[in-house]
Short mmCIF file of C-alpha atoms in Angstrom, two decimals:
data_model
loop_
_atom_site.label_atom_id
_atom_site.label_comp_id
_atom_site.label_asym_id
_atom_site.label_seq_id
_atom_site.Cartn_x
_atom_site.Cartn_y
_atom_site.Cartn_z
CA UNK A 9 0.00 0.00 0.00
CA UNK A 10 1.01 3.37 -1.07
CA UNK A 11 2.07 5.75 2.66
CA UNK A 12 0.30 9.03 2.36
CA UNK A 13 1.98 12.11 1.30
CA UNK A 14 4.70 13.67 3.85
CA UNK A 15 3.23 17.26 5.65
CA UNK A 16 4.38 19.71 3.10
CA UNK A 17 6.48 21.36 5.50
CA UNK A 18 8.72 18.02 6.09
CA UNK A 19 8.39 17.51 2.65
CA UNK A 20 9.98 20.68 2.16
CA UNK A 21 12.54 20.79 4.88
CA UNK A 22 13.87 17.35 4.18
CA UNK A 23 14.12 18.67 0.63
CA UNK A 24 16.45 21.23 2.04
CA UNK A 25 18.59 19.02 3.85
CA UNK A 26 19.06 16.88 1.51
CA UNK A 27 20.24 19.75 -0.92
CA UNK A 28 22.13 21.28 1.60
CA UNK A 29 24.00 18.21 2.62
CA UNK A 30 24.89 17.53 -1.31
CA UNK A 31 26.28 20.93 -1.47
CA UNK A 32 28.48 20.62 1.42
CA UNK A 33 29.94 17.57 0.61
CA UNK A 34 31.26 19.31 -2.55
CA UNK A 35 33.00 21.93 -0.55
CA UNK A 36 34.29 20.42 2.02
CA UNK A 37 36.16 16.64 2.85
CA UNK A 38 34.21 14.06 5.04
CA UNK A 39 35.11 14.61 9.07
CA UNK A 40 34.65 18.37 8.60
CA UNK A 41 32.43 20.31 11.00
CA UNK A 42 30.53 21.86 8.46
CA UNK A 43 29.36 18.19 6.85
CA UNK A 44 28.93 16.77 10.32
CA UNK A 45 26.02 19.27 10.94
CA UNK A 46 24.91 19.28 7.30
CA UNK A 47 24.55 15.29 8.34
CA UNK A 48 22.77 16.05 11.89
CA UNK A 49 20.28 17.96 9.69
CA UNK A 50 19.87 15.67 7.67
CA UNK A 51 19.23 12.68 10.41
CA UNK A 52 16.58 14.86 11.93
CA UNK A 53 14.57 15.84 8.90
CA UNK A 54 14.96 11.67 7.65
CA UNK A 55 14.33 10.33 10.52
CA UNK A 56 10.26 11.05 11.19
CA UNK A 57 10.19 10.45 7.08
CA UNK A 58 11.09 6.40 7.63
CA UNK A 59 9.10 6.04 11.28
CA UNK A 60 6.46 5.40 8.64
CA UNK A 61 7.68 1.90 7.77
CA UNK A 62 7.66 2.57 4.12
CA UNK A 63 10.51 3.51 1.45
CA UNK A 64 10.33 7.60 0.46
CA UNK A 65 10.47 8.02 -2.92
CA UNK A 66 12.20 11.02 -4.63
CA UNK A 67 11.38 11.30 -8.01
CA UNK A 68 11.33 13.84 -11.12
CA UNK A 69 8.21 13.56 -13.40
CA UNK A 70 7.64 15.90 -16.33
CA UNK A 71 7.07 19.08 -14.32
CA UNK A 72 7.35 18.74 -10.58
CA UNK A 73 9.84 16.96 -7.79
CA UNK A 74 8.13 14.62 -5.80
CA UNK A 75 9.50 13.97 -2.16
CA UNK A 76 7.15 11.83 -0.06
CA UNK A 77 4.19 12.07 -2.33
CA UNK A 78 4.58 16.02 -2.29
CA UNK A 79 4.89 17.45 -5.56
CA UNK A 80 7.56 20.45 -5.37
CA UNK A 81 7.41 22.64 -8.36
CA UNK A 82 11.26 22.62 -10.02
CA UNK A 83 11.56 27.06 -10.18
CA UNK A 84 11.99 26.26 -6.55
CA UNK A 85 16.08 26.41 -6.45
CA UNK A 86 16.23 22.84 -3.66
CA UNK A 87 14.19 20.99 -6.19
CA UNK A 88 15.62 22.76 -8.70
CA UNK A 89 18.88 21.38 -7.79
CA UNK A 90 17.88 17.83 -7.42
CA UNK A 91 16.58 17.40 -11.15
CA UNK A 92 19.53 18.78 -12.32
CA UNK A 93 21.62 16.04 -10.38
CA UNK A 94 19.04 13.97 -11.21
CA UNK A 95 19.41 14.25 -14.90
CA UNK A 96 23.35 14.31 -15.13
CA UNK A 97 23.07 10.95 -13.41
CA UNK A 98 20.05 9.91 -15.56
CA UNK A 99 18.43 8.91 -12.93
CA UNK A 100 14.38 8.89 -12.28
CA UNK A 101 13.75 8.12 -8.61
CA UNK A 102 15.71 7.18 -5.67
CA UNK A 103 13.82 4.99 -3.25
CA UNK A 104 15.21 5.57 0.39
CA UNK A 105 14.31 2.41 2.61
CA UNK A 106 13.52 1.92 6.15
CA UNK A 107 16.89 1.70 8.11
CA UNK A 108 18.31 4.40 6.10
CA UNK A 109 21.13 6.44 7.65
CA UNK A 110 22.13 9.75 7.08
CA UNK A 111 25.71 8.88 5.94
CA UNK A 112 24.32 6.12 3.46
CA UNK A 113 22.31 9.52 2.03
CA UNK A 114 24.90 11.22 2.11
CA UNK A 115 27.27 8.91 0.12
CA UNK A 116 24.42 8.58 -2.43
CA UNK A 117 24.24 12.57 -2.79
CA UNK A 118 28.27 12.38 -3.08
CA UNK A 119 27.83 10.05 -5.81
CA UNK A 120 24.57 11.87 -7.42
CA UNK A 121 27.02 14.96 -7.45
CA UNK A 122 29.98 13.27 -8.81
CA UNK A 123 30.58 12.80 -12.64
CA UNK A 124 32.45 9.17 -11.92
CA UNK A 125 31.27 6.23 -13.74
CA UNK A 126 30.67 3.81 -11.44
CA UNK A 127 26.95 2.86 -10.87
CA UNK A 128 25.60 2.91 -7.28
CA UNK A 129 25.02 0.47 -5.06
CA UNK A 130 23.33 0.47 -2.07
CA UNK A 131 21.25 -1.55 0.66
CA UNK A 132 18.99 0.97 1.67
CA UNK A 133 19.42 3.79 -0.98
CA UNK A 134 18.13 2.63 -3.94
CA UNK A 135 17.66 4.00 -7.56
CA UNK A 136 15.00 2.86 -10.05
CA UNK A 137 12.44 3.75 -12.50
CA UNK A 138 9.04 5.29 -11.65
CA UNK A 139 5.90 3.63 -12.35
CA UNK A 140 4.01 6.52 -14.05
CA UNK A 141 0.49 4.34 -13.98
CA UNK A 142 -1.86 4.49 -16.26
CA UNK A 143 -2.74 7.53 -18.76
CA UNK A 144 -5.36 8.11 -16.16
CA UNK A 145 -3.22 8.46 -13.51
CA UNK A 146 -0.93 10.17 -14.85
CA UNK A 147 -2.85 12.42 -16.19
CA UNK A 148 -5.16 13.18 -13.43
CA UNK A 149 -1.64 13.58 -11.39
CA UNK A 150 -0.66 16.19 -13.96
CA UNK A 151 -4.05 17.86 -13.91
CA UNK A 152 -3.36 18.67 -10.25
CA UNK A 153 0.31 19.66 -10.75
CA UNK A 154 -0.98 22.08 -13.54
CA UNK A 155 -3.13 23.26 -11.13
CA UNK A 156 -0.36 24.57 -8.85
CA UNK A 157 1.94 25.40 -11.40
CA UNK A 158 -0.98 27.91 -12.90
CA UNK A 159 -1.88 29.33 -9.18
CA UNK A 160 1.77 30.48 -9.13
CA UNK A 161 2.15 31.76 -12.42
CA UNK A 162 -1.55 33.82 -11.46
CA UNK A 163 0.59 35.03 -8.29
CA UNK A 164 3.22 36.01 -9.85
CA UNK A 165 1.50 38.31 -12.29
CA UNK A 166 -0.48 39.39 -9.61
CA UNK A 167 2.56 40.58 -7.72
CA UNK A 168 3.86 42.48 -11.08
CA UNK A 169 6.62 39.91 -11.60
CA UNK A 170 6.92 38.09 -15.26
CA UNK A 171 5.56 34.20 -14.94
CA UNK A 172 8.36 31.57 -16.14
CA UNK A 173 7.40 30.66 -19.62
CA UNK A 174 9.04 27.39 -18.92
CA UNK A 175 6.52 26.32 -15.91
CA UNK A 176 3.14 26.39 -18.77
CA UNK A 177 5.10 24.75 -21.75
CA UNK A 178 6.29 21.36 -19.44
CA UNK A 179 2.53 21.18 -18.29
CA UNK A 180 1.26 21.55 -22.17
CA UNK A 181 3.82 18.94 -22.80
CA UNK A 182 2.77 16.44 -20.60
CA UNK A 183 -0.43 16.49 -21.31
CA UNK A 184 -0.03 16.10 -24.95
CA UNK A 185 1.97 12.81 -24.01
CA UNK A 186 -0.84 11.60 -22.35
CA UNK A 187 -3.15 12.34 -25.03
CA UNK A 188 -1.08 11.17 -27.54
CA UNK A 189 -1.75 7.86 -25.64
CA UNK A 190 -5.26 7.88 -24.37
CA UNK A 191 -7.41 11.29 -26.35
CA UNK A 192 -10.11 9.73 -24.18
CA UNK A 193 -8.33 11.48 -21.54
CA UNK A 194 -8.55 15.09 -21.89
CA UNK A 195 -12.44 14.80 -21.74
CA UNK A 196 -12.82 12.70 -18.34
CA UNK A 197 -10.26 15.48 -16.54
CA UNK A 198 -12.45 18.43 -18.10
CA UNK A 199 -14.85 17.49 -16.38
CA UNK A 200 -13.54 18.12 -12.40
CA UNK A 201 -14.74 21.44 -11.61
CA UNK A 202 -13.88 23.39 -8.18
CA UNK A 203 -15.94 26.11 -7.21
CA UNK A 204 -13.25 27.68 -4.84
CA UNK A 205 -10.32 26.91 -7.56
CA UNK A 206 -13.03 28.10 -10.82
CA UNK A 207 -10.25 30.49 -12.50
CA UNK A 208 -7.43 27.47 -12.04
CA UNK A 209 -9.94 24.39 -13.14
CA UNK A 210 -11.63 26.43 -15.97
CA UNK A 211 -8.24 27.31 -17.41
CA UNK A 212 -6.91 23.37 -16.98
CA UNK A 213 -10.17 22.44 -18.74
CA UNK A 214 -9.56 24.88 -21.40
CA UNK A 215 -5.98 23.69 -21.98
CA UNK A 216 -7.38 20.00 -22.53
CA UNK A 217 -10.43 20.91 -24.68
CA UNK A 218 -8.42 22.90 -26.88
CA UNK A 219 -5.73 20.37 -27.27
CA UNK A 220 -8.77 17.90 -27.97
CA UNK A 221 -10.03 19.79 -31.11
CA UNK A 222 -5.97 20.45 -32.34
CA UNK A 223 -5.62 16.72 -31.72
CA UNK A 224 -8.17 15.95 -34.14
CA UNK A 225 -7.48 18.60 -36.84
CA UNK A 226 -3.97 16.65 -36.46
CA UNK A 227 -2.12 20.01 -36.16
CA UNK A 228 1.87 19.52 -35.71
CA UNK A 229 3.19 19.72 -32.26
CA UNK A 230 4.71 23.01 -32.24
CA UNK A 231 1.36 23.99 -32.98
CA UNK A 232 -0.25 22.16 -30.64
CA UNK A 233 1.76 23.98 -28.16
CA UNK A 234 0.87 27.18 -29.07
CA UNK A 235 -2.33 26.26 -28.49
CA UNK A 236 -2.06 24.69 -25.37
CA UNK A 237 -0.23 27.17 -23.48
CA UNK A 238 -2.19 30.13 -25.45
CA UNK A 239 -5.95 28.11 -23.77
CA UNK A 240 -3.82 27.41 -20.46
CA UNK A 241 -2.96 31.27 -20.20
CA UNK A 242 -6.22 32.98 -21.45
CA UNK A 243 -7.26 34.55 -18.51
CA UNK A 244 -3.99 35.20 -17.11
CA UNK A 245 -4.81 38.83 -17.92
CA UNK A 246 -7.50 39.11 -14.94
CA UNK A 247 -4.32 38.93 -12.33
CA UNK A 248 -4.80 42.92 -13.20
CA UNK A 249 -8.13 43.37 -13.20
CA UNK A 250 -9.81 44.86 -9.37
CA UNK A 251 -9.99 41.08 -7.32
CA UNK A 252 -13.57 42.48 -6.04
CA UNK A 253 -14.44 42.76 -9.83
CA UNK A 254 -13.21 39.34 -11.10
CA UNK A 255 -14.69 37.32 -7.78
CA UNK A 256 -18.16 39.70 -7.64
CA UNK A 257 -21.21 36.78 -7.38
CA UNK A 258 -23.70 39.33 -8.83
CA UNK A 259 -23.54 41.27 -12.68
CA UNK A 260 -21.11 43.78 -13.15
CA UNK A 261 -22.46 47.36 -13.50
CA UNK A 262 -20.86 49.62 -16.60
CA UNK A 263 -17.77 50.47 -14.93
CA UNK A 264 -16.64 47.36 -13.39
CA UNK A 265 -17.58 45.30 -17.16
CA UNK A 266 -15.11 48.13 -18.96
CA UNK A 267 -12.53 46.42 -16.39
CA UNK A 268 -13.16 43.03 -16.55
CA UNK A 269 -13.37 43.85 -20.41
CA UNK A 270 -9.66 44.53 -20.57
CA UNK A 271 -8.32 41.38 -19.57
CA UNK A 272 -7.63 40.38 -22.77
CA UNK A 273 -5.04 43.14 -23.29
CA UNK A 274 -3.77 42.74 -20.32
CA UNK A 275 -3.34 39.09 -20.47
CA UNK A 276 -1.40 39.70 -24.08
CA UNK A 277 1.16 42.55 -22.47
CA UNK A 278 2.02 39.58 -19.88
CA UNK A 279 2.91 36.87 -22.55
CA UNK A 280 4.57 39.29 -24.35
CA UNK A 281 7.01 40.05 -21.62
CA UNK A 282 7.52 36.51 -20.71
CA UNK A 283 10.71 35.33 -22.57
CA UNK A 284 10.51 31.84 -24.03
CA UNK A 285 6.58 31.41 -24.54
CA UNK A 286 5.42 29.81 -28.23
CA UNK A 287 5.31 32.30 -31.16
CA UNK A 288 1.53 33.67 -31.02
CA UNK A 289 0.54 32.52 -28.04
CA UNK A 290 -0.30 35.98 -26.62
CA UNK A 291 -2.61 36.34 -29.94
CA UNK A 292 -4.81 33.49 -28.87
CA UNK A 293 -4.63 35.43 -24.79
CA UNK A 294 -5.54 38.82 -26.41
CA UNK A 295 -8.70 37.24 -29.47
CA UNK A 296 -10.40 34.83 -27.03
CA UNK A 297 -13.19 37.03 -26.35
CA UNK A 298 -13.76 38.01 -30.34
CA UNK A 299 -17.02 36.80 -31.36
CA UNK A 300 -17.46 35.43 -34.93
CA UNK A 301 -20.38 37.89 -36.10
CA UNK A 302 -17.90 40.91 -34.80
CA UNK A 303 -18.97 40.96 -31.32
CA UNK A 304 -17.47 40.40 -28.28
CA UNK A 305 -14.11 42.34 -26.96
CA UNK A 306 -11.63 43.96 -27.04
CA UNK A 307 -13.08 46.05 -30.50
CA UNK A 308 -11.50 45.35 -33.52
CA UNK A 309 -11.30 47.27 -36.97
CA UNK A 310 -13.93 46.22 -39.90
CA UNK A 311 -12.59 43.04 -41.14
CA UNK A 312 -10.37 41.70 -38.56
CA UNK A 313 -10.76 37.70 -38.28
CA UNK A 314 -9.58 35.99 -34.90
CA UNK A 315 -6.66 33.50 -35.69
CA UNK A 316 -7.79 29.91 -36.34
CA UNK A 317 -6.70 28.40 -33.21
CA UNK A 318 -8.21 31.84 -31.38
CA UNK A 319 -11.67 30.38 -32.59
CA UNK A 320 -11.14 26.69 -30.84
CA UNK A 321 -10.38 28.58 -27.91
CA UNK A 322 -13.52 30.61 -27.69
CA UNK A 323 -15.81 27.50 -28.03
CA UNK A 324 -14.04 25.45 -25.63
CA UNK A 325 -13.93 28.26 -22.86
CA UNK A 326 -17.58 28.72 -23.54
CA UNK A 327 -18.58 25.42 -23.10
CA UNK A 328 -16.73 24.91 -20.10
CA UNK A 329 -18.11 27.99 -18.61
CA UNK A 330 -21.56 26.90 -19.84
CA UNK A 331 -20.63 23.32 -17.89
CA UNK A 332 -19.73 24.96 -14.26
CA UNK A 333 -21.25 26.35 -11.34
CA UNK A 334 -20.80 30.47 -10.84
CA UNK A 335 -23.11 32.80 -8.21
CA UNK A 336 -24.87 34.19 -10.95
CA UNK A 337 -25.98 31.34 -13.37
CA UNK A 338 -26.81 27.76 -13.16
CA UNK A 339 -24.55 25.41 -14.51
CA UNK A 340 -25.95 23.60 -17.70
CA UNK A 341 -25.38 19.66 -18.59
CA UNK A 342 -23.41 18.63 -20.90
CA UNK A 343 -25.64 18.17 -23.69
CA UNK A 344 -27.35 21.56 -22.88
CA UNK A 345 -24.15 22.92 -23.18
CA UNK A 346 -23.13 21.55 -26.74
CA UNK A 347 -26.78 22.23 -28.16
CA UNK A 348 -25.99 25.76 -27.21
CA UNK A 349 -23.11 25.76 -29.16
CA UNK A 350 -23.87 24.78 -32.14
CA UNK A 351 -26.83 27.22 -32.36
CA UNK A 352 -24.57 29.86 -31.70
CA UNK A 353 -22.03 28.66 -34.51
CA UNK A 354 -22.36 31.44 -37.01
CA UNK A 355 -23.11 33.81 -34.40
CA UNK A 356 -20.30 33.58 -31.82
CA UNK A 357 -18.76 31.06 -32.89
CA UNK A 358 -16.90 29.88 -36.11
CA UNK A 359 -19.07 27.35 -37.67
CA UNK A 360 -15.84 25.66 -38.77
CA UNK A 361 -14.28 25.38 -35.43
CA UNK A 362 -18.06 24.46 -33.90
CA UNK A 363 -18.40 21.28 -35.90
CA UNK A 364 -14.64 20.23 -35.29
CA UNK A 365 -16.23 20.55 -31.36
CA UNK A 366 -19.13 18.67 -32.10
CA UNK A 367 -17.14 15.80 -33.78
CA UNK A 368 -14.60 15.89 -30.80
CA UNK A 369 -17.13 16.43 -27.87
CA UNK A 370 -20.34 14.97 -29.31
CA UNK A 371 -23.79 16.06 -29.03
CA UNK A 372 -24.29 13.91 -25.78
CA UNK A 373 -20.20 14.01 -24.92
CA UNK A 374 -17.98 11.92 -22.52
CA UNK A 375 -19.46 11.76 -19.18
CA UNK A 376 -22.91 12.77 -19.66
CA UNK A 377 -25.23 9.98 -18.04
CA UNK A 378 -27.73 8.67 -20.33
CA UNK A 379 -31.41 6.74 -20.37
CA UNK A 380 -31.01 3.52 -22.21
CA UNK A 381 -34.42 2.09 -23.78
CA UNK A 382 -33.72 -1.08 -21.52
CA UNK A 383 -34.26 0.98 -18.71
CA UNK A 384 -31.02 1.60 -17.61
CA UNK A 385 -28.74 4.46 -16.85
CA UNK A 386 -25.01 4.49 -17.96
CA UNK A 387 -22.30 7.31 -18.65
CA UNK A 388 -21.06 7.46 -22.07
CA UNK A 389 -17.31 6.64 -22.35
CA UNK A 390 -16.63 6.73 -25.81
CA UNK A 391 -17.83 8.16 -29.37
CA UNK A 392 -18.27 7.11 -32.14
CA UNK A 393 -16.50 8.49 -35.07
CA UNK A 394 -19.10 10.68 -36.27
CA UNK A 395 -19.42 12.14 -33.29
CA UNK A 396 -22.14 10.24 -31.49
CA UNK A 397 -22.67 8.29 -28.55
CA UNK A 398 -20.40 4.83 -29.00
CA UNK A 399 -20.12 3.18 -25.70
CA UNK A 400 -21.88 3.57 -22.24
CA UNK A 401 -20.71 2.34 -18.44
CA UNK A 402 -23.73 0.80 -17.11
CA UNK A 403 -24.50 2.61 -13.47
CA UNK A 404 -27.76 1.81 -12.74
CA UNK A 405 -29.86 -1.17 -13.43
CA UNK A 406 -33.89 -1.14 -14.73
CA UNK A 407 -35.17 -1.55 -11.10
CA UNK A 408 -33.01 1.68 -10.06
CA UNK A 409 -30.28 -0.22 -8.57
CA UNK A 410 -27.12 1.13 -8.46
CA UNK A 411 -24.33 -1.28 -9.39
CA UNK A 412 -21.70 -2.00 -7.78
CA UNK A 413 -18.20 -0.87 -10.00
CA UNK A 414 -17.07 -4.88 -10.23
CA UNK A 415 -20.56 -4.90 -11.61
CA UNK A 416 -20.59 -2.23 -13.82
CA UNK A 417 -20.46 -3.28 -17.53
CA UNK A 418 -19.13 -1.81 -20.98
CA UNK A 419 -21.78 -1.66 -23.58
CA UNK A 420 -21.48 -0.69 -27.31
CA UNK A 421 -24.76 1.21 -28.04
CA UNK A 422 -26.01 3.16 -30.86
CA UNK A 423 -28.39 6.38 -30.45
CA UNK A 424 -31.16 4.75 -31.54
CA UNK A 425 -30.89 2.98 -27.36
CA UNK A 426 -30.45 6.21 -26.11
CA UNK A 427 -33.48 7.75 -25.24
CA UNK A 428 -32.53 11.14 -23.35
CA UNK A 429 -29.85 12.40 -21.17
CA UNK A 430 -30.48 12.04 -17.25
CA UNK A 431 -28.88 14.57 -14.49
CA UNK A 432 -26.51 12.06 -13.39
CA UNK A 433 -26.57 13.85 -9.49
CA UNK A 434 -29.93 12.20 -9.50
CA UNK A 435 -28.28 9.31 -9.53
CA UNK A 436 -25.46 9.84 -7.44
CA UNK A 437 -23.30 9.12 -10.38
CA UNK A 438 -19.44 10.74 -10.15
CA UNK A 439 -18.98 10.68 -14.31
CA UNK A 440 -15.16 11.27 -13.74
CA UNK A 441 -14.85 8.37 -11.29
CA UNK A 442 -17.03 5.97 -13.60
CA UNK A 443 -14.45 7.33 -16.51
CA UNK A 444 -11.20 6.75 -14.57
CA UNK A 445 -12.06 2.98 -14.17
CA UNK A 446 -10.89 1.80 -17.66
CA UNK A 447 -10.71 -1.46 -18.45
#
């Protein structure tokens, strides 16, 4: 059994002994009074780590440092530290077993540090490749570290300081790993919502939506990570808009709507100053908001068209706004919320980039629950390639039941066994957690 995560503050000190250990042992020869602390350090942060009874695992994944379970973003300069050793050695995790001493760490950090070839060896300090689980997993793991990764990027633009381009484009990365080897994916994450987190979740959701629809279009990568980080970023631009504005549960009078109506430009000034991000990313920050009839903000001269990818941006931020829970409107399902679409493609929306939605979404999408004619209720889990319902989880049985999920099977349907959508709280149906069980 897994041990649970660490306390983020031991998580984070043991992080910092372990660094500062490393670095001392480059400076100065075992025996010295400066290691011999660095070592007492060390023993005290390690020591409540292994009470536990189970190895800690340090490990690098594709955009944080995990010590104990606790995923430390890698701009922090301790963890930043450790990937770097970790990647001159080539190594992915270090698993750090009970009976552990400090000096056994220690001579692993001297070796981690060295550039000798000789592999390591070691009783209780062992190296070895991560398990990265399933494309569910990992992707729900990267969901949340995108999550944290965006909440300090928001801070930091909040605080007037340039976000690290670098932080957004390993996140956009990731995900498009995952995708390339489950699409199935990005539609089962979109669906977590937060009502305390709404700016951070939306945004995620955005990012995998819009990746969705480039997917599909089969757009090359460097494209695809335009788009990514351009969805992922949209609303960056409301880290300068009045807080009391942007988190206001009731409608904005004149004033406060020329504020929020600014974002936009205010989310394109902060791309442009960050160093590093994708050509044209900013573009797709600063056009989200332009409406395909001409509407929508910031204005625009007669004949300006929103970039391509701008367009897949807009529907997927609508629909996911549509989808989720705010003070002043009702959330709508998920079929509400693609009907609403596509009437509004030629108005709002590019008709082109609205039927590349409805063939990647559907018109009842992944994770709406569904009526079958046999009198059960399921949750769709796959399409079918035109866009229509392919496959349902079976939740609930004809007599109302709800199954059990060793009980729970796969069926291949066609619409024709569909007979409506069902609110699947009714039901006490999770749609993510029926999605994340794949077989």
């Amino acid at each position: 059994m897994t041990p649970p995560p660490l306390p983020q503050p031991a998580a984070e000190g043991l992080l910092r002994s372990l660094v500062g250990l490393a670095k001392v042992q480059l400076l100065y020869p075992p025996g010295h009074v400066a290691v011999t602390r660095a070592l007492q350090a060390l023993e005290r942060a390690l020591g409540p780590a292994l009470e536990r009874g189970a190895p800690l695992l340090l490990a690098k994944t594709a955009s944080h440092f995990l010590v104990g379970g606790v995923p430390l973003l890698p701009d922090d300069g301790f963890a930043a530290d450790m990937v770097r050793w970790f990647d001159s050695r080539e190594v992915e995790a270090v698993e750090i077993g009970p009976g552990a001493t400090a000096a056994e760490v220690g001579r692993f950090l001297a070796w981690l540090t060295s550039t000798g070839p000789q592999p390591w060896r070691s009783t209780h300090v062992r190296t070895r490749r991560v398990d990265q689980g399933t494309a569910w997993q990992r992707g729900f793991r990267t969901y949340q570290e995108t999550l944290d990764a965006l909440e300090v990027a928001y801070r930091e633009a909040q605080e007037g300081r340039i976000p690290d381009p670098d932080r957004a484009c390993r996140c956009v990365r990731s995900f498009l790993e995952i995708l390339d080897e489950d699409p199935g994916v990005a539609k089962g994450l979109a669906l977590l919502k937060s009502y305390d987190r709404y700016t951070f979740h939306h945004s995620v959701n955005v990012c995998l939506l819009a990746l969705s629809l480039g997917q599909h279009l089969e757009l090359p990568p460097d494209t695809l990570e335009v788009l990514g980080v351009g969805a992922l970023l949209h609303d960056i631009g409301k880290t300068r808009t009045p807080p009391e504005i942007v988190r206001k549960p009731g409608r904005l009078n004149e004033g406060e709507w020329a504020a929020m109506r600014r974002h936009p430009t205010l989310g394109r000034e902060i791309l442009e100053a960050m160093a590093g991000i994708p050509t044209t990313a900013d573009r797709l920050v600063y056009e989200h908001h332009m409406l395909y009839d001409g509407g929508g903000y910031p204005e625009r001269p007669a004949g300006y068209r929103p970039a391509e990818l701008s367009s897949l941006v807009t529907v997927v931020d609508a629909f996911d706004a549509m989808t989720t829970h705010r003070p002043y409107s009702r959330p709508l399902s998920l079929p509400e919320a693609v009907a609403q679409v596509l009437w509004q493609a030629g108005k709002s929306f590019d008709p082109q980039a609205a039927e590349v939605f409805r063939q990647v979404v559907g018109t009842v999408p992944v994770g709406s629950a569904v009526r079958l004619a046999s009198g059960e209720v399921g949750v769709v889990t796959r399409l079918a390639g035109d866009g229509e319902i392919g496959e349902v989880r079976v939740v609930v049985d004809p007599t109302g039941r709800r199954l059990p999920p060793e009980e729970q099977p796969l069926r291949v349907v066609t619409g024709r066994e569909v007979l409506r959508w069902v609110d699947p709280l009714v039901h006490g149906i999770n749609p993510h957690e029926v999605l994340s069980r794949r077989p």
